[in-house]
Coordinates of C-alpha atoms and ligand atoms in Angstrom, one line a residue:
M255 CA -112.5 -70.5 57.7
G256 CA -115.0 -68.0 56.9
T257 CA -117.4 -70.2 55.0
R258 CA -117.5 -73.2 57.6
L259 CA -118.3 -72.1 60.7
I260 CA -121.5 -70.2 60.4
P261 CA -123.7 -73.5 59.2
Q262 CA -121.4 -75.4 61.7
L263 CA -122.6 -72.9 64.5
R264 CA -126.0 -73.4 62.6
R265 CA -125.9 -76.9 62.1
F266 CA -125.2 -77.5 66.4
R267 CA -127.6 -74.4 67.8
W268 CA -130.4 -76.2 65.7
R269 CA -129.4 -80.0 67.5
T270 CA -129.2 -78.6 70.5
T271 CA -132.4 -76.4 70.5
Y272 CA -134.2 -80.4 69.4
G273 CA -132.7 -81.7 72.5
F274 CA -134.1 -79.2 74.7
V275 CA -137.6 -79.3 72.9
L276 CA -137.9 -83.1 72.2
A277 CA -136.6 -83.8 77.0
V278 CA -139.2 -80.8 77.2
V279 CA -142.4 -83.1 76.0
A280 CA -141.7 -86.0 77.1
L281 CA -140.9 -84.7 81.1
M282 CA -144.3 -83.2 80.3
A283 CA -145.9 -86.3 78.5
A284 CA -145.1 -88.0 81.9
A285 CA -145.8 -84.9 84.5
M286 CA -149.2 -85.3 82.8
V287 CA -149.5 -88.9 83.0
Y288 CA -148.9 -88.8 87.3
L289 CA -151.6 -85.7 87.5
T290 CA -153.9 -87.9 85.5
V291 CA -153.8 -90.8 87.6
Q292 CA -153.6 -88.9 90.8
V293 CA -156.5 -86.2 90.0
Q294 CA -158.5 -89.5 89.9
A295 CA -157.6 -91.2 92.5
V296 CA -158.4 -88.9 94.1
E297 CA -161.9 -87.7 92.8
R298 CA -162.8 -92.0 92.8
A299 CA -162.2 -91.8 96.3
E300 CA -164.5 -88.4 97.4
F301 CA -166.7 -89.6 94.4
E302 CA -167.2 -93.3 96.9
Q303 CA -167.2 -91.3 100.4
R304 CA -169.6 -88.6 99.2
L305 CA -172.2 -92.0 98.0
V306 CA -171.1 -93.3 101.1
R307 CA -172.6 -90.3 103.1
Q308 CA -175.2 -90.8 101.3
A309 CA -176.0 -94.1 101.4
Q310 CA -176.0 -93.2 105.8
S311 CA -177.5 -90.8 105.3
A312 CA -180.3 -92.0 104.2
A313 CA -180.0 -95.5 105.6
A314 CA -180.0 -93.7 109.4
D315 CA -183.2 -91.4 107.9
P316 CA -187.0 -91.9 111.1
R317 CA -188.9 -91.9 107.9
L318 CA -187.7 -95.0 106.7
L319 CA -187.7 -96.9 109.7
Q320 CA -191.0 -96.1 110.3
Q321 CA -191.4 -97.6 107.2
W322 CA -189.3 -100.6 107.5
L323 CA -191.8 -101.3 110.5
A324 CA -195.1 -100.5 108.8
G325 CA -194.3 -102.7 106.1
P326 CA -193.0 -104.3 103.3
E327 CA -195.0 -102.7 100.2
A328 CA -194.9 -99.0 102.3
L329 CA -190.9 -99.8 102.7
A330 CA -191.0 -100.1 98.7
G331 CA -192.9 -97.0 98.5
E332 CA -190.1 -95.1 100.0
L333 CA -187.3 -96.8 98.9
A334 CA -188.2 -96.0 95.4
D335 CA -188.8 -92.5 96.2
L336 CA -185.0 -92.9 98.0
A337 CA -183.9 -94.5 94.0
R338 CA -184.7 -91.5 92.5
L339 CA -183.8 -89.1 94.9
L340 CA -180.1 -91.0 94.4
A341 CA -179.3 -92.0 91.3
A342 CA -179.3 -95.8 92.4
Q343 CA -181.3 -99.0 92.5
V344 CA -181.7 -99.7 96.7
T345 CA -183.2 -102.4 97.9
A346 CA -183.6 -103.9 101.8
L347 CA -182.9 -106.9 103.2
T348 CA -183.7 -108.5 105.9
P349 CA -180.5 -109.8 108.6
D350 CA -181.5 -113.5 106.6
G351 CA -179.9 -111.8 103.2
E352 CA -183.6 -112.1 101.9
T353 CA -184.3 -109.3 99.8
L354 CA -187.3 -107.5 102.0
A355 CA -188.0 -104.1 99.0
R356 CA -186.6 -103.2 96.6
S357 CA -186.9 -99.8 94.3
D358 CA -188.8 -99.3 90.8
S359 CA -186.7 -100.7 88.2
D360 CA -187.5 -97.9 86.2
L361 CA -185.3 -95.7 86.5
S362 CA -182.6 -95.4 84.8
L363 CA -180.5 -98.4 85.7
A364 CA -183.2 -100.6 84.8
D365 CA -181.0 -103.1 83.1
L366 CA -179.5 -103.4 86.7
S367 CA -180.2 -107.3 87.1
L368 CA -178.8 -108.3 91.0
P369 CA -178.8 -111.2 91.9
E370 CA -181.6 -112.3 93.7
N371 CA -179.8 -113.5 97.2
L372 CA -177.4 -110.3 97.6
A373 CA -176.4 -111.9 100.9
R374 CA -172.9 -113.4 99.8
A375 CA -172.0 -110.4 97.8
P376 CA -169.1 -108.7 100.7
E377 CA -170.6 -105.0 101.5
V378 CA -173.8 -106.6 102.2
R379 CA -171.5 -109.6 104.4
A380 CA -170.0 -106.3 105.8
A381 CA -173.2 -104.8 107.0
L382 CA -174.2 -108.2 108.2
A383 CA -171.2 -107.9 110.6
G384 CA -172.7 -103.9 112.2
S385 CA -170.7 -101.9 109.3
T386 CA -171.7 -100.2 106.0
G387 CA -169.6 -102.5 102.7
Q388 CA -168.1 -101.2 99.7
S389 CA -167.2 -103.2 97.0
T390 CA -166.9 -102.6 93.1
R391 CA -167.5 -104.2 90.5
P392 CA -169.6 -105.0 87.2
V393 CA -173.1 -105.7 88.1
E394 CA -172.2 -109.1 85.6
D395 CA -170.1 -110.6 83.8
G396 CA -169.1 -107.7 80.5
A397 CA -171.1 -104.6 82.2
P398 CA -169.4 -100.8 83.5
P399 CA -168.3 -101.7 87.0
A400 CA -170.9 -99.8 89.4
F401 CA -170.1 -98.5 93.2
F402 CA -172.1 -101.7 95.7
V403 CA -173.0 -99.8 99.3
A404 CA -174.4 -102.0 102.0
V405 CA -175.8 -99.1 105.7
P406 CA -177.1 -101.8 108.5
V407 CA -180.8 -100.6 109.4
G408 CA -181.6 -101.2 112.6
E409 CA -183.7 -99.1 115.7
G410 CA -180.6 -99.3 119.1
D411 CA -178.7 -102.5 119.5
A412 CA -181.6 -104.5 117.7
L413 CA -180.9 -105.5 113.5
L414 CA -183.5 -104.7 111.2
G415 CA -181.4 -105.9 107.8
V416 CA -179.8 -104.3 105.9
L417 CA -179.8 -101.8 103.3
H418 CA -178.4 -101.9 100.4
F419 CA -177.2 -99.5 97.0
V420 CA -176.2 -99.8 93.1
F421 CA -174.8 -96.7 92.3
P422 CA -173.7 -96.8 88.7
R423 CA -170.2 -94.8 88.1
A424 CA -171.0 -93.9 84.5
S425 CA -170.7 -89.7 86.3
L426 CA -168.0 -90.4 87.8
E427 CA -166.2 -91.6 84.4
A428 CA -167.8 -88.3 83.0
T429 CA -166.5 -86.5 85.2
L430 CA -163.2 -88.4 85.2
D431 CA -162.4 -88.5 81.5
R432 CA -163.1 -84.2 81.2
L433 CA -161.2 -84.5 83.9
Q434 CA -158.9 -86.4 81.7
N435 CA -158.6 -84.4 79.1
V436 CA -158.2 -80.6 80.6
I437 CA -155.3 -82.2 81.6
L438 CA -153.9 -82.8 78.4
A439 CA -155.2 -79.6 77.1
V440 CA -153.4 -77.7 79.7
V441 CA -150.5 -79.7 79.4
S442 CA -150.5 -79.3 75.8
L443 CA -150.4 -75.5 76.5
V444 CA -148.0 -75.6 78.8
T445 CA -145.0 -77.5 76.4
L446 CA -145.7 -75.5 73.1
A447 CA -145.3 -72.3 75.0
L448 CA -142.3 -73.9 75.9
A449 CA -141.2 -75.3 73.4
V450 CA -142.2 -71.9 71.9
S451 CA -139.7 -69.7 74.3
I452 CA -137.1 -72.8 74.0
I453 CA -137.0 -71.6 70.0
V454 CA -137.0 -68.4 70.0
F455 CA -134.8 -67.6 73.3
S456 CA -132.3 -70.1 70.8
E457 CA -133.2 -67.9 67.5
W458 CA -132.1 -64.8 69.8
H459 CA -128.9 -65.8 71.2
G460 CA -128.4 -67.4 68.0
R461 CA -128.4 -64.1 66.2
D462 CA -126.0 -62.7 68.5
L463 CA -123.9 -65.7 68.2
R464 CA -123.8 -65.8 64.6
R465 CA -122.8 -62.0 64.9
M466 CA -119.7 -63.3 67.5
T467 CA -118.9 -65.7 64.8
H468 CA -119.5 -62.9 62.1
V469 CA -117.2 -60.6 63.9
V470 CA -114.4 -63.1 64.2
E471 CA -114.3 -64.3 60.8
R472 CA -113.2 -61.2 59.1
I473 CA -110.3 -60.4 62.4
A474 CA -109.4 -63.6 61.3
A475 CA -109.8 -62.4 57.5
G476 CA -107.4 -59.7 58.3
D477 CA -110.1 -56.5 59.0
L478 CA -108.2 -55.9 62.5
D479 CA -110.7 -52.9 63.1
A480 CA -114.1 -55.1 63.3
R481 CA -116.1 -55.5 66.7
I482 CA -119.1 -56.9 68.4
L483 CA -121.9 -54.4 68.8
L484 CA -123.8 -56.9 70.6
L485 CA -126.9 -54.8 73.8
T486 CA -127.6 -57.9 75.1
R487 CA -126.4 -58.2 78.9
G488 CA -125.3 -61.4 81.0
E489 CA -123.0 -64.1 79.8
L490 CA -122.9 -63.7 76.2
G491 CA -122.6 -59.6 76.8
A492 CA -120.3 -60.1 78.8
L493 CA -118.5 -62.6 76.2
A494 CA -118.9 -60.3 73.7
K495 CA -117.3 -57.8 75.6
A496 CA -114.6 -60.4 76.7
F497 CA -113.7 -60.7 72.4
N498 CA -113.5 -57.0 71.7
R499 CA -110.9 -56.3 75.0
M500 CA -109.4 -59.4 72.8
A501 CA -109.5 -58.0 69.5
D502 CA -108.0 -54.4 71.2
K503 CA -105.2 -56.3 72.7
L504 CA -104.2 -57.8 69.8
Q505 CA -105.1 -55.2 67.4
T506 CA -102.1 -53.6 69.3
Q507 CA -100.2 -56.4 69.1
I508 CA -100.1 -56.9 65.6
K509 CA -99.3 -52.5 64.7
K510 CA -96.5 -52.8 67.5
R511 CA -94.4 -56.1 65.5
A512 CA -95.4 -53.8 62.6
R513 CA -93.6 -51.6 63.2
E514 CA -91.3 -53.5 65.0
K515 CA -91.2 -55.6 61.1
D516 CA -91.2 -51.6 59.0
R517 CA -88.0 -50.2 61.5
L518 CA -86.2 -54.1 61.3
N519 CA -86.7 -54.0 57.7
T520 CA -86.0 -50.6 56.9
V521 CA -82.6 -51.5 59.1
M522 CA -81.6 -54.5 57.6
H523 CA -82.1 -52.6 53.9
V524 CA -79.8 -50.0 54.4
M525 CA -77.5 -52.0 56.4
T526 CA -74.5 -52.2 54.3
D527 CA -73.4 -55.3 55.8
G528 CA -75.3 -58.2 54.2
V529 CA -77.7 -60.6 56.9
L530 CA -78.9 -63.9 56.1
I531 CA -80.9 -65.7 58.5
L532 CA -81.3 -69.8 58.1
N533 CA -83.4 -72.1 60.1
R534 CA -82.2 -75.3 61.7
A535 CA -81.5 -76.8 58.4
G536 CA -79.5 -74.4 56.8
E537 CA -82.4 -72.9 54.9
V538 CA -82.2 -69.5 53.8
K539 CA -85.5 -67.6 55.2
L540 CA -84.3 -64.0 55.5
I541 CA -82.1 -61.8 53.3
N542 CA -81.2 -58.3 52.5
P543 CA -79.7 -56.8 50.0
A544 CA -76.1 -56.1 51.0
A545 CA -76.1 -59.9 51.4
A546 CA -77.9 -60.4 47.3
R547 CA -75.3 -58.0 46.4
I548 CA -72.2 -59.6 48.6
L549 CA -73.4 -62.9 47.5
A550 CA -74.1 -62.1 44.2
T551 CA -77.8 -63.2 43.7
S552 CA -80.7 -61.6 43.9
P553 CA -83.0 -62.5 47.2
E554 CA -86.0 -64.6 45.5
R555 CA -83.4 -66.6 44.6
A556 CA -82.0 -67.1 48.2
M557 CA -85.0 -67.2 49.7
H558 CA -85.4 -71.3 50.8
R559 CA -82.7 -72.6 49.2
S560 CA -79.9 -73.6 51.4
F561 CA -77.1 -72.0 51.9
M562 CA -74.9 -73.7 49.5
Q563 CA -76.9 -73.0 47.2
A564 CA -77.3 -69.7 48.1
A565 CA -73.7 -68.7 48.9
R566 CA -72.2 -71.0 45.9
D567 CA -69.3 -71.1 47.5
H568 CA -67.8 -73.2 49.9
R569 CA -65.5 -72.0 52.2
I570 CA -68.6 -69.7 53.1
A571 CA -70.6 -72.7 53.5
E572 CA -68.2 -74.3 55.5
V573 CA -68.1 -71.2 58.1
W574 CA -71.9 -72.4 59.1
A575 CA -71.1 -76.1 58.6
R576 CA -68.5 -75.3 61.2
C577 CA -71.0 -73.8 63.9
Q578 CA -73.3 -75.9 63.7
Q579 CA -70.7 -78.6 65.3
S580 CA -69.4 -76.2 67.6
G581 CA -72.5 -74.7 68.7
Q582 CA -70.9 -71.6 68.8
E583 CA -69.9 -68.1 67.5
E584 CA -67.7 -69.1 63.6
V585 CA -65.8 -66.5 61.6
A586 CA -64.1 -66.1 58.7
A587 CA -62.1 -63.9 56.6
I588 CA -62.6 -64.9 53.2
E589 CA -60.9 -63.7 50.1
L590 CA -63.9 -64.2 46.9
S591 CA -61.5 -62.8 44.9
P592 CA -58.3 -61.2 44.3
T593 CA -60.1 -57.6 44.3
R594 CA -62.8 -59.1 46.6
F595 CA -62.3 -59.6 50.9
I596 CA -65.3 -60.9 53.1
R597 CA -65.0 -61.5 57.4
V598 CA -67.4 -63.6 57.4
V599 CA -69.5 -64.5 61.0
V600 CA -72.1 -67.1 62.2
T601 CA -73.8 -67.0 64.8
P602 CA -76.9 -69.8 66.0
F603 CA -79.6 -68.0 67.4
L604 CA -80.4 -68.4 71.0
K605 CA -82.2 -72.1 72.0
R606 CA -85.3 -69.2 73.8
A607 CA -86.0 -68.0 69.6
G608 CA -86.0 -71.5 68.2
R609 CA -83.1 -73.2 66.5
G610 CA -81.2 -71.2 63.4
Y611 CA -78.4 -69.2 62.5
L612 CA -77.8 -65.2 62.0
V613 CA -74.7 -65.3 58.9
M614 CA -73.5 -61.8 58.3
L615 CA -71.0 -60.3 55.8
Q616 CA -69.3 -57.8 55.9
D617 CA -67.6 -56.7 52.5
L618 CA -64.2 -56.4 53.1
T619 CA -63.0 -54.9 49.9
Q620 CA -62.7 -51.3 51.2
V621 CA -61.9 -51.7 54.4
R622 CA -59.2 -53.7 52.4
R623 CA -57.9 -51.1 49.7
L624 CA -57.5 -48.7 52.8
Q625 CA -54.9 -51.1 54.1
T626 CA -52.9 -51.6 50.6
I627 CA -53.3 -47.9 49.7
R628 CA -51.9 -46.5 53.2
Q629 CA -49.0 -49.7 53.2
D630 CA -48.5 -48.6 50.1
F631 CA -48.4 -44.6 51.7
I632 CA -45.7 -45.8 54.3
S633 CA -43.4 -47.5 51.4
N634 CA -43.4 -44.6 48.9
I635 CA -42.6 -42.3 51.0
S636 CA -39.8 -44.3 53.3
H637 CA -39.1 -44.9 49.1
E638 CA -39.2 -41.3 48.2
L639 CA -36.5 -40.1 51.0
R640 CA -34.1 -42.8 50.8
T641 CA -33.6 -42.1 47.3
P642 CA -32.7 -38.4 48.1
L643 CA -30.8 -38.7 51.7
A644 CA -29.0 -41.8 49.6
S645 CA -27.1 -39.8 47.4
L646 CA -27.1 -36.6 50.2
R647 CA -24.9 -39.5 51.9
A648 CA -22.9 -40.4 49.2
L649 CA -22.4 -36.4 48.0
V650 CA -21.7 -35.9 52.2
E651 CA -19.1 -39.0 52.5
T652 CA -17.5 -38.1 49.6
L653 CA -17.0 -34.5 50.6
R654 CA -15.5 -35.2 53.1
D655 CA -13.0 -38.1 52.3
S656 CA -11.5 -36.2 49.7
A657 CA -13.2 -33.3 47.7
L658 CA -12.5 -30.6 50.6
D659 CA -9.5 -30.3 49.2
D660 CA -10.4 -30.0 45.6
P661 CA -12.0 -26.5 46.0
P662 CA -14.1 -27.1 41.9
A663 CA -15.2 -30.4 43.0
A664 CA -16.0 -29.3 46.7
S665 CA -18.5 -26.3 45.4
R666 CA -20.6 -29.0 43.3
F667 CA -21.1 -31.8 45.7
L668 CA -22.6 -28.6 47.1
D669 CA -24.8 -27.4 44.2
R670 CA -25.9 -31.7 43.9
M671 CA -26.6 -31.2 47.5
E672 CA -28.9 -28.6 47.3
V673 CA -30.9 -29.9 44.8
E674 CA -31.5 -32.9 46.3
V675 CA -32.2 -30.5 49.7
D676 CA -34.6 -28.7 47.2
A677 CA -36.4 -31.9 45.8
L678 CA -36.8 -32.8 49.3
T679 CA -37.9 -30.1 50.7
Q680 CA -41.0 -29.5 47.7
M681 CA -41.8 -32.8 49.0
V682 CA -42.2 -32.6 52.2
E683 CA -44.3 -28.6 51.2
E684 CA -46.7 -31.0 49.3
L685 CA -47.6 -33.8 51.8
L686 CA -48.2 -30.2 53.7
E687 CA -50.2 -28.8 51.8
L688 CA -52.0 -31.7 50.8
S689 CA -52.3 -33.0 53.9
R690 CA -53.7 -29.5 55.0
I691 CA -56.0 -29.2 52.0
E692 CA -57.5 -32.4 53.4
S693 CA -58.0 -31.8 56.6
G694 CA -60.0 -28.1 55.7
Q695 CA -56.7 -25.8 57.5
A696 CA -56.5 -24.4 53.6
P697 CA -58.8 -21.7 53.9
L698 CA -60.2 -21.5 50.2
R699 CA -60.9 -17.6 48.7
F700 CA -63.9 -18.1 46.4
N701 CA -64.1 -14.6 44.0
P702 CA -66.4 -15.2 40.9
T703 CA -63.2 -15.5 37.6
S704 CA -63.3 -15.5 34.3
P705 CA -61.9 -18.8 33.0
H706 CA -59.3 -17.4 30.8
A707 CA -57.7 -14.9 33.7
V708 CA -56.8 -17.7 35.9
I709 CA -55.7 -20.5 33.2
A710 CA -53.5 -18.7 30.6
P711 CA -51.0 -16.8 32.7
A712 CA -50.4 -20.4 34.1
V713 CA -50.7 -22.5 30.8
D714 CA -47.7 -18.9 29.8
R715 CA -45.1 -19.6 32.3
L716 CA -44.9 -22.6 31.4
R717 CA -44.3 -21.6 28.2
P718 CA -40.7 -22.1 27.2
Q719 CA -39.9 -25.4 29.3
A720 CA -43.0 -27.0 26.6
E721 CA -40.8 -24.4 23.8
R722 CA -37.9 -25.8 24.9
K723 CA -38.2 -28.9 24.4
E724 CA -40.2 -28.9 21.5
L725 CA -43.2 -29.3 21.7
T726 CA -46.3 -27.4 20.8
I727 CA -48.6 -25.4 23.3
T728 CA -52.0 -24.1 22.2
L729 CA -54.6 -22.8 23.9
E730 CA -58.2 -22.4 23.7
V731 CA -60.0 -20.9 26.0
P732 CA -62.5 -17.7 24.8
H733 CA -62.9 -14.6 26.9
D734 CA -65.9 -14.7 27.2
L735 CA -66.3 -18.0 28.9
P736 CA -68.8 -17.7 31.7
L737 CA -67.6 -16.7 35.4
V738 CA -66.6 -19.6 37.5
L739 CA -66.3 -19.5 41.1
V740 CA -63.1 -19.9 42.3
D741 CA -60.1 -19.8 43.9
A742 CA -57.3 -18.6 41.1
G743 CA -54.3 -19.1 42.9
R744 CA -55.4 -22.8 43.8
I745 CA -57.0 -23.8 40.5
H746 CA -53.0 -21.7 39.4
Q747 CA -52.1 -24.9 40.6
V748 CA -53.3 -26.8 39.6
V749 CA -53.6 -25.7 35.3
T750 CA -50.0 -25.8 36.0
N751 CA -49.9 -29.0 37.5
L752 CA -51.5 -30.9 34.9
V753 CA -49.6 -29.3 31.7
H754 CA -46.3 -29.7 33.2
N755 CA -47.2 -33.2 34.0
A756 CA -47.9 -32.9 30.4
I757 CA -44.9 -31.6 28.4
K758 CA -43.1 -34.3 31.2
F759 CA -44.5 -36.7 29.8
T760 CA -44.9 -35.5 26.1
P761 CA -41.8 -36.6 23.9
A762 CA -40.1 -34.1 21.4
G763 CA -42.7 -32.6 18.5
G764 CA -45.9 -33.5 20.0
A765 CA -48.5 -31.0 21.2
V766 CA -49.6 -29.4 24.5
T767 CA -53.6 -28.2 23.7
V768 CA -56.0 -26.2 26.6
R769 CA -59.1 -26.0 25.7
A770 CA -61.8 -24.5 28.0
T771 CA -66.1 -25.2 27.7
A772 CA -68.8 -23.8 28.8
E773 CA -72.3 -26.0 30.3
P774 CA -75.0 -25.3 31.4
D775 CA -74.1 -25.7 34.8
Q776 CA -70.6 -25.8 35.0
V777 CA -67.6 -24.8 33.2
T778 CA -64.7 -28.6 31.8
V779 CA -61.5 -27.8 31.4
M780 CA -59.4 -29.9 29.2
V781 CA -55.8 -30.7 29.5
E782 CA -54.7 -32.7 25.9
D783 CA -51.2 -34.0 25.7
T784 CA -49.6 -36.9 22.6
G785 CA -47.2 -38.2 24.9
V786 CA -46.2 -41.3 26.3
G787 CA -50.4 -42.1 27.6
I788 CA -51.3 -43.8 31.1
S789 CA -51.6 -48.0 30.5
A790 CA -55.3 -48.6 31.7
R791 CA -54.2 -50.6 35.4
D792 CA -52.2 -47.7 36.2
L793 CA -55.3 -45.2 35.2
P794 CA -57.2 -45.8 38.0
R795 CA -54.6 -44.9 40.4
I796 CA -52.5 -41.7 39.0
F797 CA -55.0 -39.3 41.5
E798 CA -53.4 -41.6 44.7
R799 CA -51.0 -40.2 46.5
F800 CA -46.9 -40.8 45.7
F801 CA -48.7 -43.1 42.6
K802 CA -46.2 -42.8 40.2
A803 CA -46.9 -44.9 36.3
D804 CA -43.1 -47.3 36.3
R805 CA -41.4 -45.0 33.4
A806 CA -41.6 -41.4 35.1
R807 CA -39.7 -42.9 38.2
A808 CA -36.4 -42.4 35.8
V809 CA -38.3 -38.2 34.9
G810 CA -38.6 -37.0 38.3
G811 CA -41.7 -36.2 40.2
T812 CA -42.7 -36.7 44.2
G813 CA -46.5 -38.1 43.0
L814 CA -48.1 -36.1 44.6
G815 CA -49.2 -33.2 42.2
L816 CA -52.4 -35.4 41.1
A817 CA -53.2 -36.6 44.4
I818 CA -53.3 -32.0 45.2
A819 CA -55.5 -30.8 42.3
K820 CA -58.2 -33.6 43.0
H821 CA -58.2 -32.3 46.0
V822 CA -58.6 -28.8 45.2
I823 CA -60.9 -29.3 42.3
Q824 CA -63.0 -31.2 45.4
A825 CA -63.4 -28.3 47.3
H826 CA -64.2 -26.4 44.8
G827 CA -67.6 -28.2 44.3
G828 CA -65.9 -30.1 41.4
A829 CA -64.9 -33.5 39.5
I830 CA -61.2 -34.3 37.8
W831 CA -60.7 -37.3 36.1
A832 CA -58.3 -38.6 33.1
E833 CA -58.1 -40.5 29.9
S834 CA -55.8 -41.6 28.0
S835 CA -54.1 -44.5 25.3
E836 CA -50.8 -45.7 25.8
G837 CA -48.9 -45.0 24.0
R838 CA -51.0 -42.4 22.1
G839 CA -51.7 -38.8 25.1
S840 CA -53.4 -38.7 27.6
R841 CA -56.7 -36.1 28.4
F842 CA -56.7 -34.5 32.0
Y843 CA -60.2 -32.5 32.9
F844 CA -61.9 -30.8 35.5
T845 CA -64.6 -28.6 35.8
L846 CA -65.4 -25.7 37.8
P847 CA -68.7 -24.2 38.7
L848 CA -70.2 -21.0 37.2
A849 CA -70.5 -18.3 39.5
D850 CA -74.3 -17.7 39.3
A851 CA -74.9 -21.5 39.2
P852 CA -78.5 -22.5 40.3
R853 CA -76.9 -25.2 43.1
S854 CA -78.2 -26.1 46.4
P855 CA -76.5 -23.7 49.0
A856 CA -75.1 -26.4 50.6
E857 CA -72.5 -27.1 47.2
R858 CA -72.1 -23.8 47.3
P859 CA -69.0 -22.6 48.0
E860 CA -69.1 -19.9 50.5
A861 CA -68.1 -16.0 48.9
D862 CA -64.4 -15.3 49.6
H863 CA -65.0 -15.3 53.5
G864 CA -62.2 -16.8 54.1
Q865 CA -63.6 -20.0 55.0
A866 CA -62.5 -23.5 54.1
P867 CA -65.7 -25.1 52.0
P868 CA -67.2 -28.3 53.3
T869 CA -64.0 -30.5 52.5
P870 CA -65.2 -34.2 52.1
P871 CA -63.7 -36.2 54.5
L872 CA -60.4 -37.2 54.7
T873 CA -59.9 -39.8 52.6
I874 CA -56.3 -41.1 51.7
P875 CA -56.4 -42.6 47.1
Ligands
ADP2073 P1 -45.4 -35.8 39.7 O1 -45.4 -35.3 40.5 O2 -45.0 -37.5 39.5 O3 -45.4 -36.5 38.3 P2 -48.6 -36.5 39.0 O4 -49.1 -37.2 40.7 O5 -48.0 -35.1 38.5 O6 -47.3 -36.9 39.7 O7 -48.7 -38.1 38.2 C1 -48.6 -38.5 38.8 C2 -48.5 -40.0 37.9 O8 -49.2 -40.2 37.0 C3 -47.4 -40.0 37.4 O9 -45.9 -40.7 37.6 C4 -47.9 -40.1 35.4 O10 -46.6 -41.3 35.8 C5 -48.7 -40.1 35.4 N1 -48.8 -38.6 34.4 C6 -49.5 -37.9 35.6 N2 -49.8 -37.3 34.0 C7 -49.8 -37.7 32.8 C8 -49.8 -37.8 31.7 N3 -49.8 -36.2 31.1 N4 -49.2 -38.6 30.2 C9 -48.8 -40.1 31.0 N5 -48.3 -40.1 32.7 C10 -49.2 -39.2 33.4

């Protein structure tokens, strides 16, 4: 557009300018013709009237009458004077039309050879009838026209004769030519002046128009700051002002829209739900990163494809097809794979927003997982409670039925009942503790502590148990490790739990090693065993509450120990994880923060304020 507008404008301007100029020339030419004709007519009439008046006053001159009466010779002399004076040929005619006398022909009019008998000339006939006659005609064929006047001459009522004048029109023609030339010159000058002013005016306005066009082109090319700087007033100035106002409005609107688009983009980008916008035909017109992630594609690949091609799953595309048919919101929950669930919501746009569809994809995998964990938790807890309660019930029934009569047996039953009650109590206590840690109600008291001071006692306490099971237990925790910022009691509990598990799941003859190593900003503790190990399927779940591998069920335990350990370590700002290969052994790691580690204050637990550190929000792993 930018390259074509200005030449177009120029062409248009030249066309209009030349149109104007041509119209002015035509009008002026017509005016000139009219003016010339009118002026010449007036001039001619005036010329003739003057000559008639001169002829009449000559005829009324008493001296002429005197000479007329004196005889033809005297009259000829008088006529000669008159002819000189009036630059005409003068003839005196008798009342019969006979020539009485004539002025000399040696004047400039010598070439005028009049017919001998003038009596039939129209002007003479009029004079003989008593009034002044006049006529314009050539003196002879082919000669230029002359002006003829005949005036009656007489004393009182008696007509003496007719005085006949022939005036050449050369002077009139010369005057008329001069007049025509003057009119032509004036009209040409005015026409020229007008044409020049039209061109200059058009050029001047054209410059403003060109400037305006240039600005319009700049705005169209995206330069929204371009404005028209016009000094002219009038219509063009008003147009420029109106245009600038429009540009201001446009700029504000565009900026507003850009801001809104930016916001929308940001929202779309950070949204965890997938969003797609489809046009009427179901083509993808917008897709956010979350949607691309859920559909396992990229925005570039999905854009401008059909929804079916982008989604690559007929069940998702079907939701859109249903919405297209019903014209109403359609919802479906779809299991993409055994571990991935999504919810698809397709809504048609309101008509006002143009035909199209909004597709929302919500990843329900996490929600489903949490649901499963919650369900597992309930069934686990019921299961864990049912076993000891069932055996308690059996013991009570046996006791009531028969054993009361046999005191030694009754005492054995009571011992076993005590064991079951202890197990139940321990489980309830561990659950309560886990819940307290999770909800941040169990305050941790952080103190700079030597890792050896906190790990060694826990290992030493379990050493007899390991030895009973014929396991070698090795402690590799140097005394000079940097201090860690911990609640010693809690970490003692974690180490006890890990070492206890290692002993529990390692058959006789195996080995358990506890090692701690210093790193730049933390100390990593490892508890390693050569036991049964954990299957790859179970490994991601061992930190869940109540989780127990199948083979562990026989060994006993609540399945809460690792869940508690995980929360304790997380409350310290550390991490805990496990590696294992089934049948060969396991390694559990956890990290502890250094007492003088360069950490951000937000991460750093408060030292011994008796206050709980910020704990992660309640999650049921
Ligand atoms: P429990 O009190 O039952 O030991 P935990 O939470 O401490 O509960 O452990 C959860 C499960 O993790 C155990 O039942 C067991 O299956 C597995 N586990 C934990 N430690 C080990 C280990 N060192 N070797 C093999 N399996 C282990």
